[in-house]
């Protein structure tokens, strides 16, 4: 067996294997014996036709394919062993030559994640300060959310804060701008990300029902459709109807309606929740910055296979969110002028970053000896159970003693330890573990190899984390969750909000302020890996339109 090796980017190795003639003949004989009993050949009883007749009847190629299928697993394994390749996965085999018989296979190697000395990484957490203006903004939004939308009693021009239902068309020198088209579409005047281009939203002020207007704009250089970047566009808007709100007074009666005894208590609750959210955001920024520094100094090489699997997961997540908004993937891609291949290409770098972040966190956890033991989970369960009594205690015990609940707690505890360790090092409060001496194989490579033999575990396609305690049980999932901290700062493509009349209903119910108090389902407009707003509520950032 002759082997030609070609090392490729993305941790891939192409092996061209030339099989020995004797091995091929033996395999062909075996394939003949298998197939001759499965094929009726005219003039012969089943199983009695000679090999040359079988080849003439079914084709030499089919017989050869069966022969290759028989000997391929062992041949590939022998080639991998001969080349001393640590294989994470093996791709499809391609027959490249019949005489001599040569096959080509792509072997995927585990990722390489080698961390440099990160003991000097320093990132301070931003100070959190909540102003009265921020509190007032939330209270105003709460009042808006509790006020019904009604048509004005008398005709009047549009004012800021009005909800306007409109028809919209867009035209460039290339023709109609299909992604700009709207029918009976609701938008709130003066509200950022209002679902229509900003110049249109601004131009609505002082217009009246039934009025039409043309608004000119130049599309930005980062416009989704590359062919239209920098092009002049004319929007034609027709106002169909308007609605407005009469906000309730901010008094104790209003506070009671949203679940608080007095306005002062409501204001305190708003401030406390804003502080909590701001603190979490500051921690996210701190973790992201520290991670960026660690990744920047690391030697990282991940297989393209893992990136593609991450893209699969991102696409599946996108489909789920679209389904919640009564859309499907085909509609989304068509609306944004994309094919699935173009979407994957646009998000490939983001997927790679996610894989790298996840693996770096796993290696960081291994090096720092972060582990979650059964005793840690038991202690957490006991602490939770201490909050219940009587029948509620019995119910809580039934829930928390399940394997799923224990695994979830293990993930959460691991995540807490990982965050505490990372932020402690970044702030200089904790001394980092000493950097290990150079090794011939990184820990992540070794673990990936074991994972390829044992099969993928839950939570990620990435290899398991290090062997510290029971970290491997929950570390992959927890590390992946932490790796996503701050993902709301990224936006690669446009929003997925539907441009249907159903949006109007969403617009007229509770909005963002309720989330601050935890009192309602709201649209946080938190962009995910594709830049969509994850909630449903306002028609934010209609696909493909400039803001």
Short mmCIF file of C-alpha atoms in Angstrom, two decimals:
data_model
loop_
_atom_site.label_atom_id
_atom_site.label_comp_id
_atom_site.label_asym_id
_atom_site.label_seq_id
_atom_site.Cartn_x
_atom_site.Cartn_y
_atom_site.Cartn_z
CA UNK A 1 0.00 0.00 0.00
CA UNK A 2 1.48 3.31 -1.12
CA UNK A 3 0.35 6.48 0.67
CA UNK A 4 0.64 10.09 -0.47
CA UNK A 5 0.00 12.70 2.20
CA UNK A 6 -1.05 16.34 1.73
CA UNK A 7 -1.49 18.57 4.79
CA UNK A 8 -4.31 21.06 4.23
CA UNK A 9 -5.65 24.12 6.09
CA UNK A 10 -8.34 23.63 8.71
CA UNK A 11 -6.58 20.69 10.42
CA UNK A 12 -7.21 18.41 7.44
CA UNK A 13 -4.96 15.81 5.85
CA UNK A 14 -5.61 14.37 2.39
CA UNK A 15 -4.43 10.78 2.05
CA UNK A 16 -4.21 9.17 -1.38
CA UNK A 17 -3.99 5.42 -0.86
CA UNK A 18 -2.84 3.08 -3.65
CA UNK A 19 -4.01 -0.45 -2.82
CA UNK A 20 -1.84 -3.47 -3.55
CA UNK A 21 -3.00 -5.57 -6.54
CA UNK A 22 -3.21 -8.73 -4.41
CA UNK A 23 -5.36 -6.96 -1.85
CA UNK A 24 -7.60 -5.60 -4.61
CA UNK A 25 -8.02 -9.01 -6.25
CA UNK A 26 -8.91 -10.62 -2.94
CA UNK A 27 -11.45 -7.86 -2.31
CA UNK A 28 -12.88 -8.28 -5.83
CA UNK A 29 -13.28 -12.02 -5.24
CA UNK A 30 -15.11 -11.36 -2.00
CA UNK A 31 -17.31 -8.74 -3.66
CA UNK A 32 -18.05 -11.22 -6.48
CA UNK A 33 -19.14 -13.87 -3.98
CA UNK A 34 -21.40 -11.36 -2.28
CA UNK A 35 -23.03 -10.04 -5.43
CA UNK A 36 -23.37 -13.18 -7.52
CA UNK A 37 -26.00 -14.50 -5.14
CA UNK A 38 -27.97 -11.24 -5.33
CA UNK A 39 -28.23 -10.82 -9.12
CA UNK A 40 -30.14 -12.82 -11.72
CA UNK A 41 -27.95 -13.18 -14.81
CA UNK A 42 -29.63 -14.62 -17.92
CA UNK A 43 -28.38 -18.10 -18.79
CA UNK A 44 -27.09 -18.87 -15.30
CA UNK A 45 -28.60 -20.13 -12.11
CA UNK A 46 -28.34 -17.61 -9.26
CA UNK A 47 -24.89 -17.81 -7.68
CA UNK A 48 -23.35 -19.81 -10.58
CA UNK A 49 -22.33 -17.05 -13.02
CA UNK A 50 -18.55 -16.63 -13.39
CA UNK A 51 -16.93 -13.40 -12.28
CA UNK A 52 -16.32 -12.02 -15.79
CA UNK A 53 -20.03 -12.41 -16.60
CA UNK A 54 -21.04 -10.67 -13.39
CA UNK A 55 -18.69 -7.80 -14.20
CA UNK A 56 -20.13 -7.54 -17.71
CA UNK A 57 -23.70 -7.58 -16.36
CA UNK A 58 -23.43 -5.14 -13.39
CA UNK A 59 -20.36 -3.24 -14.53
CA UNK A 60 -16.79 -3.34 -13.31
CA UNK A 61 -17.29 -0.06 -11.48
CA UNK A 62 -20.07 -1.44 -9.28
CA UNK A 63 -18.06 -4.53 -8.40
CA UNK A 64 -15.03 -2.37 -7.61
CA UNK A 65 -17.10 -0.08 -5.40
CA UNK A 66 -18.30 -3.09 -3.41
CA UNK A 67 -14.71 -4.33 -3.12
CA UNK A 68 -13.47 -0.95 -1.97
CA UNK A 69 -16.29 -0.76 0.56
CA UNK A 70 -15.16 -4.08 2.00
CA UNK A 71 -11.50 -3.21 2.44
CA UNK A 72 -11.75 0.52 2.95
CA UNK A 73 -12.14 0.73 6.76
CA UNK A 74 -9.01 -1.29 7.43
CA UNK A 75 -7.06 0.37 4.61
CA UNK A 76 -7.86 3.85 5.88
CA UNK A 77 -7.05 2.86 9.46
CA UNK A 78 -3.71 1.39 8.35
CA UNK A 79 -2.92 4.57 6.40
CA UNK A 80 -3.78 6.78 9.37
CA UNK A 81 -1.57 4.67 11.62
CA UNK A 82 1.24 4.68 9.07
CA UNK A 83 1.18 8.48 8.88
CA UNK A 84 0.84 8.78 12.68
CA UNK A 85 -2.25 10.97 12.37
CA UNK A 86 -4.45 11.65 15.37
CA UNK A 87 -7.83 11.44 13.63
CA UNK A 88 -10.90 13.26 14.92
CA UNK A 89 -13.04 12.30 11.93
CA UNK A 90 -12.75 10.74 8.48
CA UNK A 91 -14.54 12.12 5.45
CA UNK A 92 -16.00 10.41 2.40
CA UNK A 93 -13.73 8.32 0.23
CA UNK A 94 -13.29 9.10 -3.44
CA UNK A 95 -11.99 6.63 -6.03
CA UNK A 96 -9.46 8.62 -8.05
CA UNK A 97 -8.01 5.82 -10.20
CA UNK A 98 -9.07 2.32 -11.21
CA UNK A 99 -5.71 1.09 -12.51
CA UNK A 100 -3.93 1.14 -10.19
CA UNK A 101 -6.78 1.37 -7.67
CA UNK A 102 -6.33 4.61 -5.72
CA UNK A 103 -8.68 6.17 -3.21
CA UNK A 104 -8.53 9.58 -1.58
CA UNK A 105 -9.81 10.36 1.90
CA UNK A 106 -9.81 13.53 4.00
CA UNK A 107 -8.83 12.99 7.62
CA UNK A 108 -9.76 15.66 10.16
CA UNK A 109 -7.34 16.20 13.03
CA UNK A 110 -8.32 17.47 16.50
CA UNK A 111 -8.00 21.20 17.22
CA UNK A 112 -4.84 22.70 18.61
CA UNK A 113 -5.40 25.13 21.47
CA UNK A 114 -2.18 26.24 23.14
CA UNK A 115 -2.54 29.06 25.64
CA UNK A 116 0.31 31.46 26.31
CA UNK A 117 1.04 32.78 29.80
CA UNK A 118 -2.10 34.75 30.67
CA UNK A 119 -1.11 35.65 34.22
CA UNK A 120 -0.52 39.28 33.20
CA UNK A 121 -3.97 39.76 31.67
CA UNK A 122 -5.60 42.71 33.43
CA UNK A 123 -9.09 44.04 32.80
CA UNK A 124 -10.97 46.15 35.31
CA UNK A 125 -14.74 46.03 35.46
CA UNK A 126 -16.55 49.22 34.46
CA UNK A 127 -18.15 51.17 37.25
CA UNK A 128 -21.92 50.99 37.27
CA UNK A 129 -23.88 54.20 37.75
CA UNK A 130 -27.63 54.47 37.21
CA UNK A 131 -29.00 57.98 36.69
CA UNK A 132 -32.44 59.32 37.49
CA UNK A 133 -32.90 59.95 33.78
CA UNK A 134 -32.50 56.21 33.09
CA UNK A 135 -35.04 55.37 35.78
CA UNK A 136 -37.45 57.95 34.37
CA UNK A 137 -37.06 56.49 30.88
CA UNK A 138 -38.07 53.04 32.11
CA UNK A 139 -41.02 54.45 34.04
CA UNK A 140 -42.16 56.34 30.94
CA UNK A 141 -41.89 53.18 28.90
CA UNK A 142 -43.90 51.30 31.53
CA UNK A 143 -46.62 53.91 31.22
CA UNK A 144 -46.56 53.52 27.44
CA UNK A 145 -46.87 49.76 27.75
CA UNK A 146 -49.96 50.03 29.92
CA UNK A 147 -51.70 52.61 27.72
CA UNK A 148 -53.93 51.43 24.86
CA UNK A 149 -53.43 52.67 21.32
CA UNK A 150 -56.39 54.61 19.96
CA UNK A 151 -57.17 56.59 16.84
CA UNK A 152 -57.27 60.34 17.50
CA UNK A 153 -60.79 61.70 17.97
CA UNK A 154 -60.16 64.45 15.40
CA UNK A 155 -57.92 64.46 12.33
CA UNK A 156 -54.48 65.94 13.06
CA UNK A 157 -50.89 65.81 11.81
CA UNK A 158 -48.58 63.01 12.96
CA UNK A 159 -46.58 63.68 16.12
CA UNK A 160 -43.56 61.99 17.63
CA UNK A 161 -44.67 58.91 19.56
CA UNK A 162 -47.60 58.16 17.26
CA UNK A 163 -47.97 54.71 15.75
CA UNK A 164 -48.30 55.07 12.01
CA UNK A 165 -49.60 52.41 9.61
CA UNK A 166 -48.12 52.94 6.17
CA UNK A 167 -47.43 51.56 2.73
CA UNK A 168 -43.85 51.88 1.56
CA UNK A 169 -42.06 51.37 -1.74
CA UNK A 170 -38.44 51.91 -2.67
CA UNK A 171 -36.84 52.57 -6.06
CA UNK A 172 -33.26 52.82 -7.30
CA UNK A 173 -31.88 53.26 -10.79
CA UNK A 174 -31.74 49.45 -10.86
CA UNK A 175 -35.51 49.21 -10.34
CA UNK A 176 -37.75 48.42 -7.37
CA UNK A 177 -36.07 47.91 -4.01
CA UNK A 178 -38.04 44.83 -3.01
CA UNK A 179 -36.76 44.65 0.56
CA UNK A 180 -38.19 48.09 1.24
CA UNK A 181 -41.76 47.12 0.36
CA UNK A 182 -44.28 47.41 3.21
CA UNK A 183 -48.05 47.07 3.27
CA UNK A 184 -50.11 48.34 6.19
CA UNK A 185 -46.92 48.32 8.23
CA UNK A 186 -46.84 49.81 11.75
CA UNK A 187 -43.98 51.96 13.02
CA UNK A 188 -43.62 54.36 15.91
CA UNK A 189 -42.45 57.83 14.98
CA UNK A 190 -39.26 58.87 16.74
CA UNK A 191 -38.45 55.37 18.01
CA UNK A 192 -35.05 54.03 16.99
CA UNK A 193 -35.04 50.81 14.94
CA UNK A 194 -38.60 51.48 13.98
CA UNK A 195 -38.78 49.05 11.06
CA UNK A 196 -38.47 51.62 8.28
CA UNK A 197 -35.46 53.63 7.09
CA UNK A 198 -34.66 56.49 9.44
CA UNK A 199 -35.28 59.22 6.81
CA UNK A 200 -38.79 57.83 6.29
CA UNK A 201 -39.47 57.71 10.02
CA UNK A 202 -38.34 61.31 10.40
CA UNK A 203 -40.39 62.47 7.40
CA UNK A 204 -43.60 61.08 8.91
CA UNK A 205 -43.80 63.93 11.42
CA UNK A 206 -46.49 66.47 10.40
CA UNK A 207 -47.86 64.24 7.64
CA UNK A 208 -51.58 63.38 7.67
CA UNK A 209 -53.67 60.29 6.98
CA UNK A 210 -53.92 59.73 3.22
CA UNK A 211 -50.89 61.90 2.46
CA UNK A 212 -48.09 60.60 0.22
CA UNK A 213 -44.46 61.71 0.10
CA UNK A 214 -41.19 60.81 -1.62
CA UNK A 215 -38.02 60.67 0.50
CA UNK A 216 -34.54 60.43 -1.00
CA UNK A 217 -31.62 58.61 0.60
CA UNK A 218 -28.25 57.17 -0.36
CA UNK A 219 -27.81 53.55 0.70
CA UNK A 220 -24.85 53.01 3.05
CA UNK A 221 -21.61 51.35 2.00
CA UNK A 222 -22.32 48.40 4.29
CA UNK A 223 -25.76 47.74 2.78
CA UNK A 224 -26.56 44.03 2.71
CA UNK A 225 -26.98 43.88 -1.07
CA UNK A 226 -23.47 44.68 -2.32
CA UNK A 227 -24.72 45.66 -5.77
CA UNK A 228 -26.76 48.52 -4.27
CA UNK A 229 -24.19 49.94 -1.86
CA UNK A 230 -23.87 53.69 -2.25
CA UNK A 231 -26.83 53.84 -4.64
CA UNK A 232 -29.45 56.57 -4.43
CA UNK A 233 -32.90 55.37 -3.44
CA UNK A 234 -36.30 57.06 -3.39
CA UNK A 235 -38.89 55.88 -0.90
CA UNK A 236 -42.57 56.49 -1.57
CA UNK A 237 -44.63 56.45 1.62
CA UNK A 238 -48.40 56.55 2.01
CA UNK A 239 -49.91 57.14 5.45
CA UNK A 240 -52.88 54.83 6.03
CA UNK A 241 -53.80 55.55 9.64
CA UNK A 242 -52.39 56.72 12.97
CA UNK A 243 -52.86 55.79 16.60
CA UNK A 244 -51.78 57.56 19.77
CA UNK A 245 -51.67 56.96 23.51
CA UNK A 246 -52.80 58.85 26.60
CA UNK A 247 -50.23 57.91 29.23
CA UNK A 248 -51.49 57.25 32.77
CA UNK A 249 -50.27 59.42 35.64
CA UNK A 250 -47.24 58.15 37.48
CA UNK A 251 -48.84 57.73 40.90
CA UNK A 252 -49.46 55.07 43.53
CA UNK A 253 -52.49 53.79 41.62
CA UNK A 254 -50.35 53.16 38.56
CA UNK A 255 -47.66 51.50 40.74
CA UNK A 256 -50.26 49.09 42.13
CA UNK A 257 -51.31 48.12 38.60
CA UNK A 258 -47.77 46.96 37.84
CA UNK A 259 -47.40 45.12 41.15
CA UNK A 260 -45.94 47.68 43.60
CA UNK A 261 -47.55 49.44 46.56
CA UNK A 262 -46.18 52.92 45.89
CA UNK A 263 -44.35 54.91 43.25
CA UNK A 264 -41.29 55.10 45.51
CA UNK A 265 -41.16 51.31 45.79
CA UNK A 266 -41.63 51.01 42.03
CA UNK A 267 -38.83 53.50 41.39
CA UNK A 268 -36.52 51.59 43.74
CA UNK A 269 -37.34 48.30 41.98
CA UNK A 270 -36.58 49.85 38.61
CA UNK A 271 -33.26 51.23 39.86
CA UNK A 272 -32.27 47.91 41.46
CA UNK A 273 -33.01 45.98 38.30
CA UNK A 274 -31.21 48.49 36.11
CA UNK A 275 -28.18 48.19 38.39
CA UNK A 276 -28.30 44.41 38.19
CA UNK A 277 -28.51 44.46 34.40
CA UNK A 278 -25.76 47.06 34.15
CA UNK A 279 -23.55 45.00 36.47
CA UNK A 280 -24.09 41.90 34.36
CA UNK A 281 -23.30 43.88 31.22
CA UNK A 282 -20.11 45.23 32.81
CA UNK A 283 -19.09 41.71 33.78
CA UNK A 284 -19.77 40.55 30.21
CA UNK A 285 -17.54 43.28 28.81
CA UNK A 286 -14.82 42.42 31.29
CA UNK A 287 -14.98 38.70 30.45
CA UNK A 288 -15.01 39.39 26.71
CA UNK A 289 -12.02 41.70 26.91
CA UNK A 290 -10.05 39.23 29.03
CA UNK A 291 -10.95 36.41 26.65
CA UNK A 292 -9.89 38.49 23.64
CA UNK A 293 -6.47 39.02 25.23
CA UNK A 294 -6.06 35.32 26.01
CA UNK A 295 -7.16 34.28 22.53
CA UNK A 296 -4.92 36.86 20.86
CA UNK A 297 -1.82 35.35 22.46
CA UNK A 298 -2.89 31.72 21.98
CA UNK A 299 -1.92 29.32 19.21
CA UNK A 300 -5.26 28.21 17.84
CA UNK A 301 -6.06 25.97 14.89
CA UNK A 302 -9.53 24.43 14.64
CA UNK A 303 -10.90 21.99 12.05
CA UNK A 304 -13.24 23.34 9.42
CA UNK A 305 -15.54 20.49 10.39
CA UNK A 306 -16.13 22.03 13.81
CA UNK A 307 -16.83 25.42 12.22
CA UNK A 308 -19.36 23.84 9.86
CA UNK A 309 -21.06 22.04 12.73
CA UNK A 310 -21.25 25.34 14.61
CA UNK A 311 -22.82 26.93 11.54
CA UNK A 312 -25.35 24.09 11.48
CA UNK A 313 -26.26 24.90 15.07
CA UNK A 314 -26.52 28.62 14.36
CA UNK A 315 -28.78 27.97 11.37
CA UNK A 316 -30.99 25.67 13.43
CA UNK A 317 -31.25 28.32 16.14
CA UNK A 318 -32.16 30.92 13.52
CA UNK A 319 -34.90 28.66 12.15
CA UNK A 320 -36.35 28.26 15.63
CA UNK A 321 -36.49 32.02 16.19
CA UNK A 322 -38.01 32.57 12.77
CA UNK A 323 -40.67 29.99 13.53
CA UNK A 324 -41.63 31.93 16.65
CA UNK A 325 -42.18 34.97 14.41
CA UNK A 326 -44.26 32.98 11.93
CA UNK A 327 -41.50 32.96 9.31
CA UNK A 328 -39.44 30.22 7.74
CA UNK A 329 -35.82 30.12 6.65
CA UNK A 330 -36.66 30.32 2.94
CA UNK A 331 -38.66 33.53 3.49
CA UNK A 332 -35.86 35.05 5.56
CA UNK A 333 -33.15 34.25 3.02
CA UNK A 334 -35.29 35.42 0.09
CA UNK A 335 -36.18 38.65 1.86
CA UNK A 336 -32.51 39.39 2.51
CA UNK A 337 -31.41 38.39 -0.99
CA UNK A 338 -29.28 35.52 0.30
CA UNK A 339 -28.81 31.86 -0.45
CA UNK A 340 -28.06 29.47 2.40
CA UNK A 341 -24.49 29.17 1.12
CA UNK A 342 -24.09 32.96 1.23
CA UNK A 343 -25.55 33.05 4.75
CA UNK A 344 -23.06 30.41 5.88
CA UNK A 345 -20.21 32.32 4.25
CA UNK A 346 -21.28 35.57 5.92
CA UNK A 347 -21.41 33.88 9.33
CA UNK A 348 -18.42 31.55 9.02
CA UNK A 349 -16.02 33.88 10.83
CA UNK A 350 -18.47 34.34 13.68
CA UNK A 351 -18.86 30.55 13.91
CA UNK A 352 -15.09 30.12 14.01
CA UNK A 353 -14.82 32.70 16.78
CA UNK A 354 -17.44 30.84 18.79
CA UNK A 355 -15.62 27.54 18.42
CA UNK A 356 -12.30 29.11 19.37
CA UNK A 357 -13.78 30.88 22.40
CA UNK A 358 -15.38 27.67 23.59
CA UNK A 359 -12.20 25.63 23.24
CA UNK A 360 -10.02 28.32 24.82
CA UNK A 361 -12.36 28.44 27.82
CA UNK A 362 -12.20 24.66 28.12
CA UNK A 363 -8.41 24.71 28.07
CA UNK A 364 -8.38 27.60 30.56
CA UNK A 365 -10.63 25.54 32.86
CA UNK A 366 -8.35 22.52 32.54
CA UNK A 367 -5.22 24.49 33.27
CA UNK A 368 -6.81 26.22 36.25
CA UNK A 369 -8.10 22.92 37.63
CA UNK A 370 -11.70 24.08 37.66
CA UNK A 371 -13.98 21.19 38.58
CA UNK A 372 -17.43 20.51 39.93
CA UNK A 373 -17.76 17.53 42.23
CA UNK A 374 -20.88 15.66 43.26
CA UNK A 375 -20.51 17.20 46.71
CA UNK A 376 -20.74 20.69 45.17
CA UNK A 377 -24.00 19.77 43.47
CA UNK A 378 -25.38 18.20 46.64
CA UNK A 379 -24.58 21.35 48.62
CA UNK A 380 -26.30 23.52 46.02
CA UNK A 381 -29.38 21.29 46.05
CA UNK A 382 -29.56 21.43 49.86
CA UNK A 383 -29.31 25.22 49.75
CA UNK A 384 -32.16 25.43 47.26
CA UNK A 385 -34.33 22.99 49.21
CA UNK A 386 -33.87 25.12 52.30
CA UNK A 387 -36.19 27.71 50.72
CA UNK A 388 -39.18 25.32 50.64
CA UNK A 389 -41.48 23.68 53.14
CA UNK A 390 -44.20 21.05 53.17
CA UNK A 391 -45.60 19.94 49.84
CA UNK A 392 -43.46 22.44 47.92
CA UNK A 393 -40.36 20.87 49.51
CA UNK A 394 -41.45 17.42 48.33
CA UNK A 395 -42.02 18.69 44.80
CA UNK A 396 -38.67 20.47 44.76
CA UNK A 397 -36.89 17.31 45.90
CA UNK A 398 -38.50 15.33 43.07
CA UNK A 399 -37.33 17.86 40.51
CA UNK A 400 -33.81 18.46 41.80
CA UNK A 401 -32.90 14.80 42.21
CA UNK A 402 -33.33 14.02 38.49
CA UNK A 403 -30.23 13.50 36.36
CA UNK A 404 -31.21 16.41 34.11
CA UNK A 405 -31.50 18.80 37.05
CA UNK A 406 -28.15 17.68 38.48
CA UNK A 407 -26.47 18.18 35.12
CA UNK A 408 -27.97 21.65 34.78
CA UNK A 409 -26.75 22.56 38.27
CA UNK A 410 -23.32 21.18 37.44
CA UNK A 411 -23.20 23.39 34.34
CA UNK A 412 -24.24 26.46 36.33
CA UNK A 413 -21.73 25.82 39.13
CA UNK A 414 -18.97 25.22 36.61
CA UNK A 415 -19.86 28.45 34.85
CA UNK A 416 -19.76 30.35 38.15
CA UNK A 417 -16.34 28.95 39.02
CA UNK A 418 -15.02 29.67 35.56
CA UNK A 419 -16.24 33.27 35.64
CA UNK A 420 -14.92 33.85 39.14
CA UNK A 421 -11.52 32.47 38.20
CA UNK A 422 -11.29 34.43 34.95
CA UNK A 423 -12.40 37.75 36.44
CA UNK A 424 -10.24 37.18 39.53
CA UNK A 425 -7.13 36.78 37.37
CA UNK A 426 -8.13 39.76 35.22
CA UNK A 427 -8.46 41.95 38.31
CA UNK A 428 -5.23 40.67 39.89
CA UNK A 429 -7.08 39.13 42.87
CA UNK A 430 -6.22 35.54 41.94
CA UNK A 431 -2.88 34.17 40.86
CA UNK A 432 -3.05 32.26 37.60
CA UNK A 433 -1.88 28.68 37.42
CA UNK A 434 1.69 28.44 36.12
CA UNK A 435 2.02 27.88 32.40
CA UNK A 436 2.93 24.22 31.70
CA UNK A 437 6.12 23.19 29.97
CA UNK A 438 5.86 22.63 26.25
CA UNK A 439 4.23 19.31 25.42
CA UNK A 440 4.23 17.27 22.25
CA UNK A 441 0.43 17.19 22.30
CA UNK A 442 -1.82 19.78 23.84
CA UNK A 443 -4.46 18.81 26.35
CA UNK A 444 -7.20 19.86 24.01
CA UNK A 445 -5.76 17.65 21.24
CA UNK A 446 -5.60 14.67 23.60
CA UNK A 447 -9.13 15.24 24.83
CA UNK A 448 -10.41 15.66 21.29
CA UNK A 449 -8.86 12.36 20.36
CA UNK A 450 -10.57 10.65 23.26
CA UNK A 451 -13.85 12.30 22.30
CA UNK A 452 -13.57 11.02 18.73
CA UNK A 453 -13.25 7.49 20.09
CA UNK A 454 -15.98 7.76 22.70
CA UNK A 455 -18.48 9.74 20.61
CA UNK A 456 -19.66 13.31 20.93
CA UNK A 457 -21.14 14.33 24.27
CA UNK A 458 -24.06 16.68 24.87
CA UNK A 459 -23.89 20.45 24.61
CA UNK A 460 -21.37 21.00 21.85
CA UNK A 461 -19.55 19.43 18.93
CA UNK A 462 -16.28 20.51 20.46
CA UNK A 463 -13.99 18.08 22.31
CA UNK A 464 -14.42 17.74 26.02
CA UNK A 465 -12.66 19.97 28.48
CA UNK A 466 -9.80 18.80 30.63
CA UNK A 467 -9.77 15.99 33.15
CA UNK A 468 -10.00 18.14 36.26
CA UNK A 469 -12.47 16.43 38.56
CA UNK A 470 -15.89 16.13 36.92
CA UNK A 471 -15.48 19.22 34.80
CA UNK A 472 -15.97 17.21 31.66
CA UNK A 473 -19.60 16.51 32.54
CA UNK A 474 -20.66 20.11 32.33
CA UNK A 475 -17.71 22.15 31.22
CA UNK A 476 -18.40 22.01 27.48
CA UNK A 477 -21.93 23.32 27.79
CA UNK A 478 -21.00 25.88 30.45
CA UNK A 479 -17.96 27.07 28.53
CA UNK A 480 -20.07 27.45 25.40
CA UNK A 481 -22.56 29.56 27.35
CA UNK A 482 -19.81 31.78 28.73
CA UNK A 483 -18.25 32.06 25.29
CA UNK A 484 -21.49 33.68 24.16
CA UNK A 485 -21.36 36.37 26.86
CA UNK A 486 -21.60 39.72 25.15
CA UNK A 487 -22.71 38.27 21.83
CA UNK A 488 -25.30 41.04 21.75
CA UNK A 489 -22.52 43.38 20.69
CA UNK A 490 -22.20 41.56 17.37
CA UNK A 491 -24.49 41.90 14.38
CA UNK A 492 -23.61 40.35 11.05
CA UNK A 493 -26.88 40.47 9.15
CA UNK A 494 -30.27 42.09 9.29
CA UNK A 495 -33.16 41.59 11.66
CA UNK A 496 -35.69 38.79 11.26
CA UNK A 497 -38.78 40.74 12.34
CA UNK A 498 -41.77 39.97 10.18
CA UNK A 499 -43.19 42.63 7.94
CA UNK A 500 -46.72 41.41 8.29
CA UNK A 501 -49.83 42.89 9.79
CA UNK A 502 -49.32 40.64 12.79
CA UNK A 503 -46.57 43.00 13.91
CA UNK A 504 -49.22 45.60 14.72
CA UNK A 505 -50.65 43.38 17.43
CA UNK A 506 -47.20 42.92 18.97
CA UNK A 507 -46.59 46.64 18.89
CA UNK A 508 -49.66 47.38 20.93
CA UNK A 509 -48.79 45.13 23.89
CA UNK A 510 -46.12 45.26 26.64
CA UNK A 511 -42.67 46.32 25.54
CA UNK A 512 -39.13 46.60 26.85
CA UNK A 513 -39.63 48.22 30.21
CA UNK A 514 -41.52 45.23 31.58
CA UNK A 515 -38.37 43.17 31.27
CA UNK A 516 -36.52 45.45 33.66
CA UNK A 517 -39.06 44.49 36.31
CA UNK A 518 -39.47 40.94 35.12
CA UNK A 519 -43.20 41.51 34.63
CA UNK A 520 -43.74 40.74 30.96
CA UNK A 521 -42.50 39.32 27.70
CA UNK A 522 -40.67 42.01 25.85
CA UNK A 523 -38.39 42.69 22.94
CA UNK A 524 -34.88 43.31 24.19
CA UNK A 525 -33.49 43.76 20.66
CA UNK A 526 -30.46 41.75 21.67
CA UNK A 527 -28.69 40.81 18.44
CA UNK A 528 -27.46 37.26 18.25
CA UNK A 529 -25.06 35.60 15.87
CA UNK A 530 -26.98 36.81 12.86
CA UNK A 531 -27.93 40.18 14.23
CA UNK A 532 -31.61 39.44 14.72
CA UNK A 533 -33.62 40.77 17.59
CA UNK A 534 -34.42 37.71 19.67
CA UNK A 535 -37.68 38.93 21.05
CA UNK A 536 -40.87 39.74 19.26
CA UNK A 537 -42.39 43.13 19.85
CA UNK A 538 -41.58 46.08 17.66
CA UNK A 539 -40.80 45.82 13.96
CA UNK A 540 -37.15 46.54 14.58
CA UNK A 541 -34.63 46.80 11.79
CA UNK A 542 -36.61 45.46 8.88
CA UNK A 543 -34.39 43.16 6.80
CA UNK A 544 -32.07 44.86 4.40
CA UNK A 545 -33.00 48.44 5.20
CA UNK A 546 -30.54 51.08 6.31
CA UNK A 547 -30.99 52.78 9.61
#
